[in-house]
PDB file of C-alpha atoms in Angstrom:
ATOM      1  CA  UNK A 178      17.232 -91.206 -96.169  1.00 59.00           C
ATOM      2  CA  UNK A 179      16.171 -92.858 -99.500  1.00 69.00           C
ATOM      3  CA  UNK A 180      14.448 -90.567-102.221  1.00 80.00           C
ATOM      4  CA  UNK A 181      10.844 -91.449-102.726  1.00 80.00           C
ATOM      5  CA  UNK A 182       9.985 -92.728-106.116  1.00 80.00           C
ATOM      6  CA  UNK A 183       6.457 -93.254-107.446  1.00 78.00           C
ATOM      7  CA  UNK A 184       5.390 -96.987-107.833  1.00 83.00           C
ATOM      8  CA  UNK A 185       3.061 -96.304-110.640  1.00 86.00           C
ATOM      9  CA  UNK A 186       2.146 -93.696-113.263  1.00 87.00           C
ATOM     10  CA  UNK A 187       0.108 -90.705-112.252  1.00 83.00           C
ATOM     11  CA  UNK A 188      -3.567 -90.772-113.628  1.00 83.00           C
ATOM     12  CA  UNK A 189      -4.597 -88.594-116.526  1.00 86.00           C
ATOM     13  CA  UNK A 190      -6.137 -85.277-115.241  1.00 81.00           C
ATOM     14  CA  UNK A 191     -10.005 -85.272-115.122  1.00 80.00           C
ATOM     15  CA  UNK A 192     -11.689 -83.128-117.784  1.00 81.00           C
ATOM     16  CA  UNK A 193     -15.200 -81.911-117.298  1.00 85.00           C
ATOM     17  CA  UNK A 194     -17.439 -78.894-117.735  1.00 90.00           C
ATOM     18  CA  UNK A 195     -14.670 -76.588-116.375  1.00 90.00           C
ATOM     19  CA  UNK A 196     -16.109 -73.325-117.572  1.00 93.00           C
ATOM     20  CA  UNK A 197     -19.696 -74.268-116.214  1.00 95.00           C
ATOM     21  CA  UNK A 198     -18.094 -75.175-112.765  1.00 94.00           C
ATOM     22  CA  UNK A 199     -16.111 -72.002-112.507  1.00 96.00           C
ATOM     23  CA  UNK A 200     -19.058 -69.868-113.639  1.00 97.00           C
ATOM     24  CA  UNK A 201     -21.252 -71.599-111.032  1.00 97.00           C
ATOM     25  CA  UNK A 202     -18.769 -71.097-108.285  1.00 97.00           C
ATOM     26  CA  UNK A 203     -18.418 -67.487-109.081  1.00 98.00           C
ATOM     27  CA  UNK A 204     -22.171 -66.866-109.049  1.00 98.00           C
ATOM     28  CA  UNK A 205     -22.343 -68.741-105.532  1.00 98.00           C
ATOM     29  CA  UNK A 206     -19.608 -66.390-104.080  1.00 98.00           C
ATOM     30  CA  UNK A 207     -21.424 -63.343-105.407  1.00 98.00           C
ATOM     31  CA  UNK A 208     -24.853 -64.448-104.154  1.00 98.00           C
ATOM     32  CA  UNK A 209     -23.326 -64.966-100.795  1.00 97.00           C
ATOM     33  CA  UNK A 210     -21.911 -61.483-100.841  1.00 97.00           C
ATOM     34  CA  UNK A 211     -25.308 -59.974-101.680  1.00 97.00           C
ATOM     35  CA  UNK A 212     -27.069 -62.044 -99.107  1.00 97.00           C
ATOM     36  CA  UNK A 213     -24.572 -60.834 -96.428  1.00 96.00           C
ATOM     37  CA  UNK A 214     -24.588 -57.123 -97.543  1.00 96.00           C
ATOM     38  CA  UNK A 215     -27.606 -56.140 -95.681  1.00 96.00           C
ATOM     39  CA  UNK A 216     -26.281 -57.401 -92.458  1.00 96.00           C
ATOM     40  CA  UNK A 217     -22.838 -55.537 -92.831  1.00 95.00           C
ATOM     41  CA  UNK A 218     -23.428 -53.635 -89.466  1.00 95.00           C
ATOM     42  CA  UNK A 219     -23.779 -56.915 -87.497  1.00 95.00           C
ATOM     43  CA  UNK A 220     -20.833 -58.471 -89.258  1.00 94.00           C
ATOM     44  CA  UNK A 221     -18.714 -55.332 -88.452  1.00 95.00           C
ATOM     45  CA  UNK A 222     -19.963 -55.099 -84.714  1.00 96.00           C
ATOM     46  CA  UNK A 223     -18.926 -58.895 -84.193  1.00 96.00           C
ATOM     47  CA  UNK A 224     -15.578 -58.618 -86.122  1.00 95.00           C
ATOM     48  CA  UNK A 225     -16.849 -60.717 -89.059  1.00 95.00           C
ATOM     49  CA  UNK A 226     -16.790 -58.137 -91.735  1.00 95.00           C
ATOM     50  CA  UNK A 227     -14.113 -60.204 -93.344  1.00 96.00           C
ATOM     51  CA  UNK A 228     -16.846 -62.786 -94.160  1.00 95.00           C
ATOM     52  CA  UNK A 229     -18.290 -60.205 -96.644  1.00 96.00           C
ATOM     53  CA  UNK A 230     -15.125 -59.249 -98.195  1.00 96.00           C
ATOM     54  CA  UNK A 231     -14.175 -62.998 -98.658  1.00 97.00           C
ATOM     55  CA  UNK A 232     -17.191 -63.476-100.604  1.00 97.00           C
ATOM     56  CA  UNK A 233     -16.494 -60.388-102.815  1.00 97.00           C
ATOM     57  CA  UNK A 234     -12.871 -61.661-103.315  1.00 98.00           C
ATOM     58  CA  UNK A 235     -14.098 -65.041-104.371  1.00 97.00           C
ATOM     59  CA  UNK A 236     -16.379 -63.380-106.888  1.00 98.00           C
ATOM     60  CA  UNK A 237     -13.586 -61.397-108.364  1.00 98.00           C
ATOM     61  CA  UNK A 238     -11.150 -64.179-108.517  1.00 98.00           C
ATOM     62  CA  UNK A 239     -13.716 -66.181-110.098  1.00 98.00           C
ATOM     63  CA  UNK A 240     -14.212 -63.655-112.748  1.00 98.00           C
ATOM     64  CA  UNK A 241     -10.418 -64.058-113.379  1.00 98.00           C
ATOM     65  CA  UNK A 242     -10.944 -67.796-113.384  1.00 97.00           C
ATOM     66  CA  UNK A 243     -13.729 -67.651-116.016  1.00 97.00           C
ATOM     67  CA  UNK A 244     -11.575 -65.595-118.166  1.00 97.00           C
ATOM     68  CA  UNK A 245      -8.721 -68.053-117.906  1.00 97.00           C
ATOM     69  CA  UNK A 246     -10.702 -71.328-118.433  1.00 95.00           C
ATOM     70  CA  UNK A 247     -12.455 -69.886-121.417  1.00 95.00           C
ATOM     71  CA  UNK A 248      -9.167 -69.057-123.067  1.00 96.00           C
ATOM     72  CA  UNK A 249      -7.898 -72.399-122.245  1.00 92.00           C
ATOM     73  CA  UNK A 250     -10.962 -74.261-123.235  1.00 91.00           C
ATOM     74  CA  UNK A 251     -10.665 -72.387-126.806  1.00 92.00           C
ATOM     75  CA  UNK A 252      -7.008 -73.119-127.024  1.00 92.00           C
ATOM     76  CA  UNK A 253      -7.733 -76.807-126.482  1.00 89.00           C
ATOM     77  CA  UNK A 254     -10.415 -76.845-129.082  1.00 90.00           C
ATOM     78  CA  UNK A 255      -8.185 -75.113-131.584  1.00 92.00           C
ATOM     79  CA  UNK A 256      -5.278 -77.512-130.989  1.00 90.00           C
ATOM     80  CA  UNK A 257      -7.736 -80.431-131.407  1.00 88.00           C
ATOM     81  CA  UNK A 258      -9.175 -79.255-134.689  1.00 89.00           C
ATOM     82  CA  UNK A 259      -5.701 -78.211-136.102  1.00 81.00           C
ATOM     83  CA  UNK A 260      -4.252 -80.559-138.719  1.00 79.00           C
ATOM     84  CA  UNK A 261      -1.333 -82.616-137.399  1.00 74.00           C
ATOM     85  CA  UNK A 262       1.923 -81.321-138.852  1.00 65.00           C
ATOM     86  CA  UNK A 263       5.107 -83.294-138.655  1.00 62.00           C
ATOM     87  CA  UNK A 264       7.785 -81.917-136.527  1.00 62.00           C
ATOM     88  CA  UNK A 265      10.661 -80.448-138.604  1.00 61.00           C
ATOM     89  CA  UNK A 266      14.250 -80.841-137.779  1.00 60.00           C
ATOM     90  CA  UNK A 267      16.108 -77.816-136.515  1.00 61.00           C
ATOM     91  CA  UNK A 268      17.891 -76.060-139.470  1.00 62.00           C
ATOM     92  CA  UNK A 269      21.504 -76.633-139.778  1.00 60.00           C
ATOM     93  CA  UNK A 270      23.550 -73.861-138.429  1.00 59.00           C
ATOM     94  CA  UNK A 271      25.488 -71.633-140.816  1.00 56.00           C
ATOM     95  CA  UNK A 272      29.121 -72.326-140.434  1.00 51.00           C
TER      96      UNK A 272
END
């Protein structure tokens, strides 16, 4: 079989309001958890309690995601504002 090779360059990744998107998603997961919480008995009786815990896990992972994308966004802004420094050659090894 021949190895597959791409016919064109991959597009640049899309950048958008990543922090706002992750924050909004986290809020949605947590609100879904809170909305389902009063009905825990019904969910447990019908074998659907995992729905509740899935929403809580989504909110928890969303908090990790918010932390991650905020640090990433700050690093991108720092890199963009840093002055360009020319790359230096590696020092010659001591012989």
